[in-house]
Amino acid sequence: MGFKIPVESGVGLYVEDIGPSDGQPILFIHGWPLNHECFEYQYNQLPKLGYRCIGVDLRGFGKSDKPWFGYTYDQLSDDIRVVIDTLGLNNVTLAGHSMGGAIAIRYMARHQEHHIARLALLAAAAPSFTKGPNYPYGMTKAEVDDLIQQTYTDRPALLGTFADLFFEKPISDPFKQWFINIGLTAAGYSTAYTAVSLRDEKLWEDLASIQVPTGIFHGKQDKVCPFEFGEILHAMIYSSSFYVYEDSGHGLFYCDQDQFNYDLSSFIEKS
């Protein structure tokens, strides 16, 4: 079932609510530059196990409204708070992929873990997506600037290149086109402005706010958010569990979907 939830005047987020209404809720936050549809292969299976899967299109993406403003992690996490409160969700597993993982971390700090029982970070773009002093991992700011420029000049080509980075294991040409089409449902300016947030926002101070059980899911071959991101998060988040996918890249929830779905379910059940 799909519907929109107003998060502020003139801005509504598209939400898909899949599975039993009384099931344990998993709220999925997609990464850059996609939308909730990227978790199709979780929605296919996890409701069979009794989970209520809730997919959200972030503002500017998918079927959500596309304002000119509001693409900071603070605003994006505030939007998630409105979705949780509007749906009356409790005991939530908050699952964020890539930039969505960064937004989930900001949510935990900014909203004091409001109604979140456990956190799942899937190849999260954290604690920093870009390199900095004493942090040699991720992209340089200049490399992200190039992505932003490509967004403004040839977004379909950018998405095609990004698809090749996203999946370590072979994908079919139709699947790659499906991935590109998902990205093209976003506004170009939304894609650019969230890339600015990826480039500039840091989450080091947010990590101490996380006190709920946390699962860190990361592919060793990740070319977008290097595996070192997951290692650092595991070291810095108290009593976190680390799920490593030896042969997967950034799209681990697709390329290792059976193992990932099993691991996510196991993590929820044990915590």
PDB file of C-alpha atoms in Angstrom:
ATOM      1  CA  MET A   1       0.000   0.000   0.000  1.00  0.00           C
ATOM      2  CA  GLY A   2       1.459   3.346  -1.043  1.00  0.00           C
ATOM      3  CA  PHE A   3       0.533   6.795   0.263  1.00  0.00           C
ATOM      4  CA  LYS A   4       2.024  10.190   1.087  1.00  0.00           C
ATOM      5  CA  ILE A   5       2.730  11.594   4.533  1.00  0.00           C
ATOM      6  CA  PRO A   6       3.038  15.388   4.857  1.00  0.00           C
ATOM      7  CA  VAL A   7       6.240  16.278   6.696  1.00  0.00           C
ATOM      8  CA  GLU A   8       5.970  20.065   6.371  1.00  0.00           C
ATOM      9  CA  SER A   9       3.905  22.566   4.424  1.00  0.00           C
ATOM     10  CA  GLY A  10       3.911  21.554   0.772  1.00  0.00           C
ATOM     11  CA  VAL A  11       6.211  18.549   1.236  1.00  0.00           C
ATOM     12  CA  GLY A  12       4.953  14.969   1.392  1.00  0.00           C
ATOM     13  CA  LEU A  13       6.962  11.755   1.538  1.00  0.00           C
ATOM     14  CA  TYR A  14       5.835   8.679  -0.362  1.00  0.00           C
ATOM     15  CA  VAL A  15       5.669   5.569   1.815  1.00  0.00           C
ATOM     16  CA  GLU A  16       5.083   1.907   0.989  1.00  0.00           C
ATOM     17  CA  ASP A  17       3.777  -0.216   3.874  1.00  0.00           C
ATOM     18  CA  ILE A  18       4.247  -3.901   3.042  1.00  0.00           C
ATOM     19  CA  GLY A  19       3.441  -6.939   5.151  1.00  0.00           C
ATOM     20  CA  PRO A  20       1.301  -7.656   8.218  1.00  0.00           C
ATOM     21  CA  SER A  21       0.129  -4.497  10.010  1.00  0.00           C
ATOM     22  CA  ASP A  22       0.912  -6.073  13.376  1.00  0.00           C
ATOM     23  CA  GLY A  23       4.354  -7.299  12.310  1.00  0.00           C
ATOM     24  CA  GLN A  24       7.683  -6.162  13.706  1.00  0.00           C
ATOM     25  CA  PRO A  25       8.354  -2.925  11.741  1.00  0.00           C
ATOM     26  CA  ILE A  26      11.492  -2.410   9.682  1.00  0.00           C
ATOM     27  CA  LEU A  27      11.823   1.124   8.329  1.00  0.00           C
ATOM     28  CA  PHE A  28      14.144   1.232   5.316  1.00  0.00           C
ATOM     29  CA  ILE A  29      15.987   4.435   4.336  1.00  0.00           C
ATOM     30  CA  HIS A  30      17.487   4.295   0.859  1.00  0.00           C
ATOM     31  CA  GLY A  31      20.811   5.721  -0.208  1.00  0.00           C
ATOM     32  CA  TRP A  32      21.944   8.138  -2.887  1.00  0.00           C
ATOM     33  CA  PRO A  33      20.634   8.454  -5.597  1.00  0.00           C
ATOM     34  CA  LEU A  34      17.839   5.856  -5.368  1.00  0.00           C
ATOM     35  CA  ASN A  35      14.436   5.423  -3.686  1.00  0.00           C
ATOM     36  CA  HIS A  36      12.579   2.835  -1.630  1.00  0.00           C
ATOM     37  CA  GLU A  37      12.286   0.474  -4.625  1.00  0.00           C
ATOM     38  CA  CYS A  38      15.930  -0.565  -4.245  1.00  0.00           C
ATOM     39  CA  PHE A  39      14.812  -2.829  -1.358  1.00  0.00           C
ATOM     40  CA  GLU A  40      12.454  -4.834  -3.581  1.00  0.00           C
ATOM     41  CA  TYR A  41      14.282  -8.057  -2.764  1.00  0.00           C
ATOM     42  CA  GLN A  42      13.697  -7.497   0.943  1.00  0.00           C
ATOM     43  CA  TYR A  43      10.014  -6.628   0.491  1.00  0.00           C
ATOM     44  CA  ASN A  44       9.602  -9.883  -1.454  1.00  0.00           C
ATOM     45  CA  GLN A  45      10.779 -12.090   1.407  1.00  0.00           C
ATOM     46  CA  LEU A  46      10.794 -10.467   4.845  1.00  0.00           C
ATOM     47  CA  PRO A  47       6.994 -10.046   5.116  1.00  0.00           C
ATOM     48  CA  LYS A  48       6.745 -13.840   4.717  1.00  0.00           C
ATOM     49  CA  LEU A  49       8.568 -14.028   8.060  1.00  0.00           C
ATOM     50  CA  GLY A  50       6.059 -11.704   9.679  1.00  0.00           C
ATOM     51  CA  TYR A  51       7.886  -8.397   9.288  1.00  0.00           C
ATOM     52  CA  ARG A  52       6.182  -5.142   8.381  1.00  0.00           C
ATOM     53  CA  CYS A  53       8.462  -3.490   5.828  1.00  0.00           C
ATOM     54  CA  ILE A  54       8.112   0.267   5.458  1.00  0.00           C
ATOM     55  CA  GLY A  55       9.927   1.919   2.571  1.00  0.00           C
ATOM     56  CA  VAL A  56      10.267   5.690   2.382  1.00  0.00           C
ATOM     57  CA  ASP A  57      11.261   7.871  -0.563  1.00  0.00           C
ATOM     58  CA  LEU A  58      13.344  10.697   0.863  1.00  0.00           C
ATOM     59  CA  ARG A  59      12.277  14.191  -0.161  1.00  0.00           C
ATOM     60  CA  GLY A  60      13.406  14.854  -3.718  1.00  0.00           C
ATOM     61  CA  PHE A  61      13.436  11.160  -4.647  1.00  0.00           C
ATOM     62  CA  GLY A  62      11.017   8.644  -6.109  1.00  0.00           C
ATOM     63  CA  LYS A  63       7.363   9.575  -5.664  1.00  0.00           C
ATOM     64  CA  SER A  64       7.984  12.029  -2.831  1.00  0.00           C
ATOM     65  CA  ASP A  65       7.628  15.757  -3.333  1.00  0.00           C
ATOM     66  CA  LYS A  66      10.708  17.505  -4.630  1.00  0.00           C
ATOM     67  CA  PRO A  67      11.193  20.868  -2.932  1.00  0.00           C
ATOM     68  CA  TRP A  68      14.119  23.111  -3.761  1.00  0.00           C
ATOM     69  CA  PHE A  69      15.272  23.014  -0.119  1.00  0.00           C
ATOM     70  CA  GLY A  70      15.811  20.672   2.809  1.00  0.00           C
ATOM     71  CA  TYR A  71      18.584  18.243   1.894  1.00  0.00           C
ATOM     72  CA  THR A  72      20.703  18.379   5.056  1.00  0.00           C
ATOM     73  CA  TYR A  73      20.965  15.312   7.271  1.00  0.00           C
ATOM     74  CA  ASP A  74      19.120  17.235   9.992  1.00  0.00           C
ATOM     75  CA  GLN A  75      16.094  17.884   7.774  1.00  0.00           C
ATOM     76  CA  LEU A  76      16.101  14.403   6.267  1.00  0.00           C
ATOM     77  CA  SER A  77      16.192  12.830   9.741  1.00  0.00           C
ATOM     78  CA  ASP A  78      13.425  15.176  10.902  1.00  0.00           C
ATOM     79  CA  ASP A  79      11.320  13.892   7.996  1.00  0.00           C
ATOM     80  CA  ILE A  80      11.857  10.322   9.196  1.00  0.00           C
ATOM     81  CA  ARG A  81      10.641  11.337  12.677  1.00  0.00           C
ATOM     82  CA  VAL A  82       7.381  12.596  11.175  1.00  0.00           C
ATOM     83  CA  VAL A  83       6.877   9.311   9.302  1.00  0.00           C
ATOM     84  CA  ILE A  84       7.435   7.284  12.491  1.00  0.00           C
ATOM     85  CA  ASP A  85       5.053   9.437  14.518  1.00  0.00           C
ATOM     86  CA  THR A  86       2.373   9.593  11.822  1.00  0.00           C
ATOM     87  CA  LEU A  87       2.334   5.806  11.445  1.00  0.00           C
ATOM     88  CA  GLY A  88       2.460   5.331  15.228  1.00  0.00           C
ATOM     89  CA  LEU A  89       5.459   3.031  14.971  1.00  0.00           C
ATOM     90  CA  ASN A  90       7.165   1.530  18.014  1.00  0.00           C
ATOM     91  CA  ASN A  91       9.927  -1.026  18.507  1.00  0.00           C
ATOM     92  CA  VAL A  92      11.289  -0.069  15.078  1.00  0.00           C
ATOM     93  CA  THR A  93      14.298  -1.539  13.341  1.00  0.00           C
ATOM     94  CA  LEU A  94      15.766   1.444  11.488  1.00  0.00           C
ATOM     95  CA  ALA A  95      17.660   0.154   8.441  1.00  0.00           C
ATOM     96  CA  GLY A  96      19.653   2.689   6.441  1.00  0.00           C
ATOM     97  CA  HIS A  97      21.744   2.003   3.358  1.00  0.00           C
ATOM     98  CA  SER A  98      24.678   4.209   2.318  1.00  0.00           C
ATOM     99  CA  MET A  99      23.510   7.838   2.698  1.00  0.00           C
ATOM    100  CA  GLY A 100      20.423   6.376   4.357  1.00  0.00           C
ATOM    101  CA  GLY A 101      22.724   4.896   6.994  1.00  0.00           C
ATOM    102  CA  ALA A 102      24.165   8.336   7.633  1.00  0.00           C
ATOM    103  CA  ILE A 103      20.660   9.776   7.965  1.00  0.00           C
ATOM    104  CA  ALA A 104      19.740   6.961  10.366  1.00  0.00           C
ATOM    105  CA  ILE A 105      22.752   7.790  12.536  1.00  0.00           C
ATOM    106  CA  ARG A 106      21.797  11.467  12.572  1.00  0.00           C
ATOM    107  CA  TYR A 107      18.256  10.456  13.521  1.00  0.00           C
ATOM    108  CA  MET A 108      19.548   8.490  16.500  1.00  0.00           C
ATOM    109  CA  ALA A 109      21.490  11.493  17.775  1.00  0.00           C
ATOM    110  CA  ARG A 110      19.080  14.271  16.888  1.00  0.00           C
ATOM    111  CA  HIS A 111      15.921  12.481  18.045  1.00  0.00           C
ATOM    112  CA  GLN A 112      17.335  10.544  20.999  1.00  0.00           C
ATOM    113  CA  GLU A 113      16.618   7.161  19.396  1.00  0.00           C
ATOM    114  CA  HIS A 114      12.887   8.003  19.393  1.00  0.00           C
ATOM    115  CA  HIS A 115      10.885   4.727  19.050  1.00  0.00           C
ATOM    116  CA  ILE A 116      13.934   2.862  17.649  1.00  0.00           C
ATOM    117  CA  ALA A 117      14.658  -0.533  19.190  1.00  0.00           C
ATOM    118  CA  ARG A 118      17.591  -1.469  16.976  1.00  0.00           C
ATOM    119  CA  LEU A 119      19.680   0.019  14.170  1.00  0.00           C
ATOM    120  CA  ALA A 120      20.870  -1.700  10.983  1.00  0.00           C
ATOM    121  CA  LEU A 121      23.595   0.101   9.037  1.00  0.00           C
ATOM    122  CA  LEU A 122      23.944  -1.270   5.506  1.00  0.00           C
ATOM    123  CA  ALA A 123      27.173  -0.112   3.835  1.00  0.00           C
ATOM    124  CA  ALA A 124      26.632   3.166   5.650  1.00  0.00           C
ATOM    125  CA  ALA A 125      28.236   6.379   4.352  1.00  0.00           C
ATOM    126  CA  ALA A 126      29.637   7.100   7.793  1.00  0.00           C
ATOM    127  CA  PRO A 127      31.310   8.376   9.878  1.00  0.00           C
ATOM    128  CA  SER A 128      32.464  10.476   6.891  1.00  0.00           C
ATOM    129  CA  PHE A 129      31.942   9.841   3.200  1.00  0.00           C
ATOM    130  CA  THR A 130      34.956  11.950   2.243  1.00  0.00           C
ATOM    131  CA  LYS A 131      38.605  11.841   3.180  1.00  0.00           C
ATOM    132  CA  GLY A 132      40.027  14.212   5.759  1.00  0.00           C
ATOM    133  CA  PRO A 133      42.895  14.664   8.212  1.00  0.00           C
ATOM    134  CA  ASN A 134      43.787  11.265   9.725  1.00  0.00           C
ATOM    135  CA  TYR A 135      40.966   9.700   7.709  1.00  0.00           C
ATOM    136  CA  PRO A 136      42.269   8.320   4.383  1.00  0.00           C
ATOM    137  CA  TYR A 137      39.071   6.492   3.393  1.00  0.00           C
ATOM    138  CA  GLY A 138      36.319   7.327   0.930  1.00  0.00           C
ATOM    139  CA  MET A 139      36.238   9.854  -1.875  1.00  0.00           C
ATOM    140  CA  THR A 140      38.018  13.170  -1.985  1.00  0.00           C
ATOM    141  CA  LYS A 141      35.874  16.291  -1.958  1.00  0.00           C
ATOM    142  CA  ALA A 142      37.028  16.950  -5.522  1.00  0.00           C
ATOM    143  CA  GLU A 143      35.727  13.532  -6.606  1.00  0.00           C
ATOM    144  CA  VAL A 144      32.320  14.283  -5.087  1.00  0.00           C
ATOM    145  CA  ASP A 145      32.370  17.673  -6.812  1.00  0.00           C
ATOM    146  CA  ASP A 146      32.799  15.781 -10.081  1.00  0.00           C
ATOM    147  CA  LEU A 147      29.696  13.698  -9.261  1.00  0.00           C
ATOM    148  CA  ILE A 148      27.744  16.865  -8.602  1.00  0.00           C
ATOM    149  CA  GLN A 149      28.892  18.365 -11.896  1.00  0.00           C
ATOM    150  CA  GLN A 150      27.882  15.183 -13.756  1.00  0.00           C
ATOM    151  CA  THR A 151      24.469  15.420 -12.103  1.00  0.00           C
ATOM    152  CA  TYR A 152      24.038  18.807 -13.746  1.00  0.00           C
ATOM    153  CA  THR A 153      25.405  17.780 -17.157  1.00  0.00           C
ATOM    154  CA  ASP A 154      24.633  14.085 -17.859  1.00  0.00           C
ATOM    155  CA  ARG A 155      22.756  12.391 -15.035  1.00  0.00           C
ATOM    156  CA  PRO A 156      21.870   9.213 -16.999  1.00  0.00           C
ATOM    157  CA  ALA A 157      25.569   8.599 -17.718  1.00  0.00           C
ATOM    158  CA  LEU A 158      26.409   9.245 -14.072  1.00  0.00           C
ATOM    159  CA  LEU A 159      23.846   6.676 -12.971  1.00  0.00           C
ATOM    160  CA  GLY A 160      25.191   4.128 -15.429  1.00  0.00           C
ATOM    161  CA  THR A 161      28.710   4.550 -14.090  1.00  0.00           C
ATOM    162  CA  PHE A 162      27.443   4.408 -10.522  1.00  0.00           C
ATOM    163  CA  ALA A 163      25.608   1.141 -11.237  1.00  0.00           C
ATOM    164  CA  ASP A 164      28.918  -0.397 -12.307  1.00  0.00           C
ATOM    165  CA  LEU A 165      30.479   0.650  -8.980  1.00  0.00           C
ATOM    166  CA  PHE A 166      27.466  -0.401  -6.937  1.00  0.00           C
ATOM    167  CA  PHE A 167      27.422  -4.121  -7.689  1.00  0.00           C
ATOM    168  CA  GLU A 168      30.509  -6.282  -7.303  1.00  0.00           C
ATOM    169  CA  LYS A 169      28.805  -9.369  -8.693  1.00  0.00           C
ATOM    170  CA  PRO A 170      27.551  -9.470 -12.315  1.00  0.00           C
ATOM    171  CA  ILE A 171      24.105  -8.032 -13.006  1.00  0.00           C
ATOM    172  CA  SER A 172      21.985  -8.301 -16.141  1.00  0.00           C
ATOM    173  CA  ASP A 173      21.594  -5.404 -18.548  1.00  0.00           C
ATOM    174  CA  PRO A 174      17.863  -5.151 -17.733  1.00  0.00           C
ATOM    175  CA  PHE A 175      18.661  -4.995 -14.023  1.00  0.00           C
ATOM    176  CA  LYS A 176      21.196  -2.228 -14.631  1.00  0.00           C
ATOM    177  CA  GLN A 177      18.585  -0.286 -16.583  1.00  0.00           C
ATOM    178  CA  TRP A 178      16.108  -0.789 -13.733  1.00  0.00           C
ATOM    179  CA  PHE A 179      18.696   0.660 -11.340  1.00  0.00           C
ATOM    180  CA  ILE A 180      19.261   3.667 -13.621  1.00  0.00           C
ATOM    181  CA  ASN A 181      15.511   4.226 -13.943  1.00  0.00           C
ATOM    182  CA  ILE A 182      15.148   4.323 -10.160  1.00  0.00           C
ATOM    183  CA  GLY A 183      17.787   7.050  -9.993  1.00  0.00           C
ATOM    184  CA  LEU A 184      16.122   9.050 -12.743  1.00  0.00           C
ATOM    185  CA  THR A 185      12.916   9.373 -10.707  1.00  0.00           C
ATOM    186  CA  ALA A 186      14.735  11.842  -8.451  1.00  0.00           C
ATOM    187  CA  ALA A 187      15.016  15.521  -9.250  1.00  0.00           C
ATOM    188  CA  GLY A 188      18.432  16.457 -10.579  1.00  0.00           C
ATOM    189  CA  TYR A 189      18.822  19.221  -7.997  1.00  0.00           C
ATOM    190  CA  SER A 190      17.846  16.821  -5.177  1.00  0.00           C
ATOM    191  CA  THR A 191      20.508  14.413  -6.375  1.00  0.00           C
ATOM    192  CA  ALA A 192      23.063  17.232  -6.395  1.00  0.00           C
ATOM    193  CA  TYR A 193      22.114  18.753  -3.031  1.00  0.00           C
ATOM    194  CA  THR A 194      22.209  15.420  -1.205  1.00  0.00           C
ATOM    195  CA  ALA A 195      25.637  14.813  -2.735  1.00  0.00           C
ATOM    196  CA  VAL A 196      26.697  18.088  -1.091  1.00  0.00           C
ATOM    197  CA  SER A 197      25.536  16.653   2.249  1.00  0.00           C
ATOM    198  CA  LEU A 198      27.438  13.447   1.554  1.00  0.00           C
ATOM    199  CA  ARG A 199      30.523  15.528   0.839  1.00  0.00           C
ATOM    200  CA  ASP A 200      30.364  17.860   3.816  1.00  0.00           C
ATOM    201  CA  GLU A 201      28.520  16.274   6.737  1.00  0.00           C
ATOM    202  CA  LYS A 202      30.360  14.380   9.490  1.00  0.00           C
ATOM    203  CA  LEU A 203      28.909  11.944  11.992  1.00  0.00           C
ATOM    204  CA  TRP A 204      31.733  11.343  14.461  1.00  0.00           C
ATOM    205  CA  GLU A 205      29.949  13.065  17.336  1.00  0.00           C
ATOM    206  CA  ASP A 206      26.622  11.364  16.568  1.00  0.00           C
ATOM    207  CA  LEU A 207      27.959   7.860  17.143  1.00  0.00           C
ATOM    208  CA  ALA A 208      28.130   8.179  20.940  1.00  0.00           C
ATOM    209  CA  SER A 209      24.347   8.670  20.988  1.00  0.00           C
ATOM    210  CA  ILE A 210      23.695   5.142  19.733  1.00  0.00           C
ATOM    211  CA  GLN A 211      22.794   2.874  22.641  1.00  0.00           C
ATOM    212  CA  VAL A 212      20.421   0.395  20.980  1.00  0.00           C
ATOM    213  CA  PRO A 213      21.603  -2.919  19.491  1.00  0.00           C
ATOM    214  CA  THR A 214      23.280  -2.131  16.194  1.00  0.00           C
ATOM    215  CA  GLY A 215      24.058  -4.399  13.269  1.00  0.00           C
ATOM    216  CA  ILE A 216      26.686  -3.295  10.771  1.00  0.00           C
ATOM    217  CA  PHE A 217      26.371  -4.986   7.374  1.00  0.00           C
ATOM    218  CA  HIS A 218      29.191  -4.312   4.918  1.00  0.00           C
ATOM    219  CA  GLY A 219      30.690  -5.871   1.807  1.00  0.00           C
ATOM    220  CA  LYS A 220      34.457  -6.273   1.688  1.00  0.00           C
ATOM    221  CA  GLN A 221      34.542  -5.274  -1.985  1.00  0.00           C
ATOM    222  CA  ASP A 222      32.594  -2.036  -1.530  1.00  0.00           C
ATOM    223  CA  LYS A 223      33.890   0.607  -3.964  1.00  0.00           C
ATOM    224  CA  VAL A 224      31.504   3.357  -2.818  1.00  0.00           C
ATOM    225  CA  CYS A 225      31.736   3.166   0.983  1.00  0.00           C
ATOM    226  CA  PRO A 226      34.963   1.264   1.639  1.00  0.00           C
ATOM    227  CA  PHE A 227      34.957  -1.648   4.060  1.00  0.00           C
ATOM    228  CA  GLU A 228      36.989   0.445   6.492  1.00  0.00           C
ATOM    229  CA  PHE A 229      33.832   2.503   7.124  1.00  0.00           C
ATOM    230  CA  GLY A 230      32.183  -0.588   8.602  1.00  0.00           C
ATOM    231  CA  GLU A 231      35.241  -1.448  10.667  1.00  0.00           C
ATOM    232  CA  ILE A 232      35.336   2.049  12.166  1.00  0.00           C
ATOM    233  CA  LEU A 233      31.617   2.009  12.945  1.00  0.00           C
ATOM    234  CA  HIS A 234      31.948  -1.396  14.591  1.00  0.00           C
ATOM    235  CA  ALA A 235      34.791  -0.098  16.750  1.00  0.00           C
ATOM    236  CA  MET A 236      32.970   3.098  17.730  1.00  0.00           C
ATOM    237  CA  ILE A 237      29.400   1.857  18.331  1.00  0.00           C
ATOM    238  CA  TYR A 238      29.114   0.093  21.658  1.00  0.00           C
ATOM    239  CA  SER A 239      28.420  -3.642  21.488  1.00  0.00           C
ATOM    240  CA  SER A 240      27.617  -3.610  17.768  1.00  0.00           C
ATOM    241  CA  SER A 241      27.435  -6.775  15.656  1.00  0.00           C
ATOM    242  CA  PHE A 242      29.419  -6.927  12.404  1.00  0.00           C
ATOM    243  CA  TYR A 243      28.138  -8.870   9.391  1.00  0.00           C
ATOM    244  CA  VAL A 244      30.794  -9.171   6.693  1.00  0.00           C
ATOM    245  CA  TYR A 245      30.092 -10.117   3.060  1.00  0.00           C
ATOM    246  CA  GLU A 246      33.364 -11.295   1.557  1.00  0.00           C
ATOM    247  CA  ASP A 247      32.387 -11.084  -2.113  1.00  0.00           C
ATOM    248  CA  SER A 248      29.844  -8.254  -2.083  1.00  0.00           C
ATOM    249  CA  GLY A 249      30.201  -4.612  -2.942  1.00  0.00           C
ATOM    250  CA  HIS A 250      27.956  -1.679  -2.102  1.00  0.00           C
ATOM    251  CA  GLY A 251      24.735  -3.432  -3.163  1.00  0.00           C
ATOM    252  CA  LEU A 252      25.106  -6.272  -0.671  1.00  0.00           C
ATOM    253  CA  PHE A 253      21.347  -6.533  -0.043  1.00  0.00           C
ATOM    254  CA  TYR A 254      20.929  -7.553  -3.682  1.00  0.00           C
ATOM    255  CA  CYS A 255      24.123  -9.448  -4.518  1.00  0.00           C
ATOM    256  CA  ASP A 256      23.953 -11.480  -1.275  1.00  0.00           C
ATOM    257  CA  GLN A 257      20.225 -11.081  -0.789  1.00  0.00           C
ATOM    258  CA  ASP A 258      19.478 -14.498   0.724  1.00  0.00           C
ATOM    259  CA  GLN A 259      22.303 -14.275   3.247  1.00  0.00           C
ATOM    260  CA  PHE A 260      21.553 -10.625   3.970  1.00  0.00           C
ATOM    261  CA  ASN A 261      17.838 -11.262   4.542  1.00  0.00           C
ATOM    262  CA  TYR A 262      18.719 -14.133   6.857  1.00  0.00           C
ATOM    263  CA  ASP A 263      21.270 -12.037   8.741  1.00  0.00           C
ATOM    264  CA  LEU A 264      18.939  -9.071   9.138  1.00  0.00           C
ATOM    265  CA  SER A 265      16.154 -11.324  10.443  1.00  0.00           C
ATOM    266  CA  SER A 266      18.569 -13.061  12.822  1.00  0.00           C
ATOM    267  CA  PHE A 267      19.872  -9.737  14.086  1.00  0.00           C
ATOM    268  CA  ILE A 268      16.339  -8.527  14.806  1.00  0.00           C
ATOM    269  CA  GLU A 269      15.339 -11.721  16.553  1.00  0.00           C
ATOM    270  CA  LYS A 270      18.390 -11.886  18.806  1.00  0.00           C
ATOM    271  CA  SER A 271      18.194  -8.231  19.827  1.00  0.00           C
TER     272      SER A 271
END
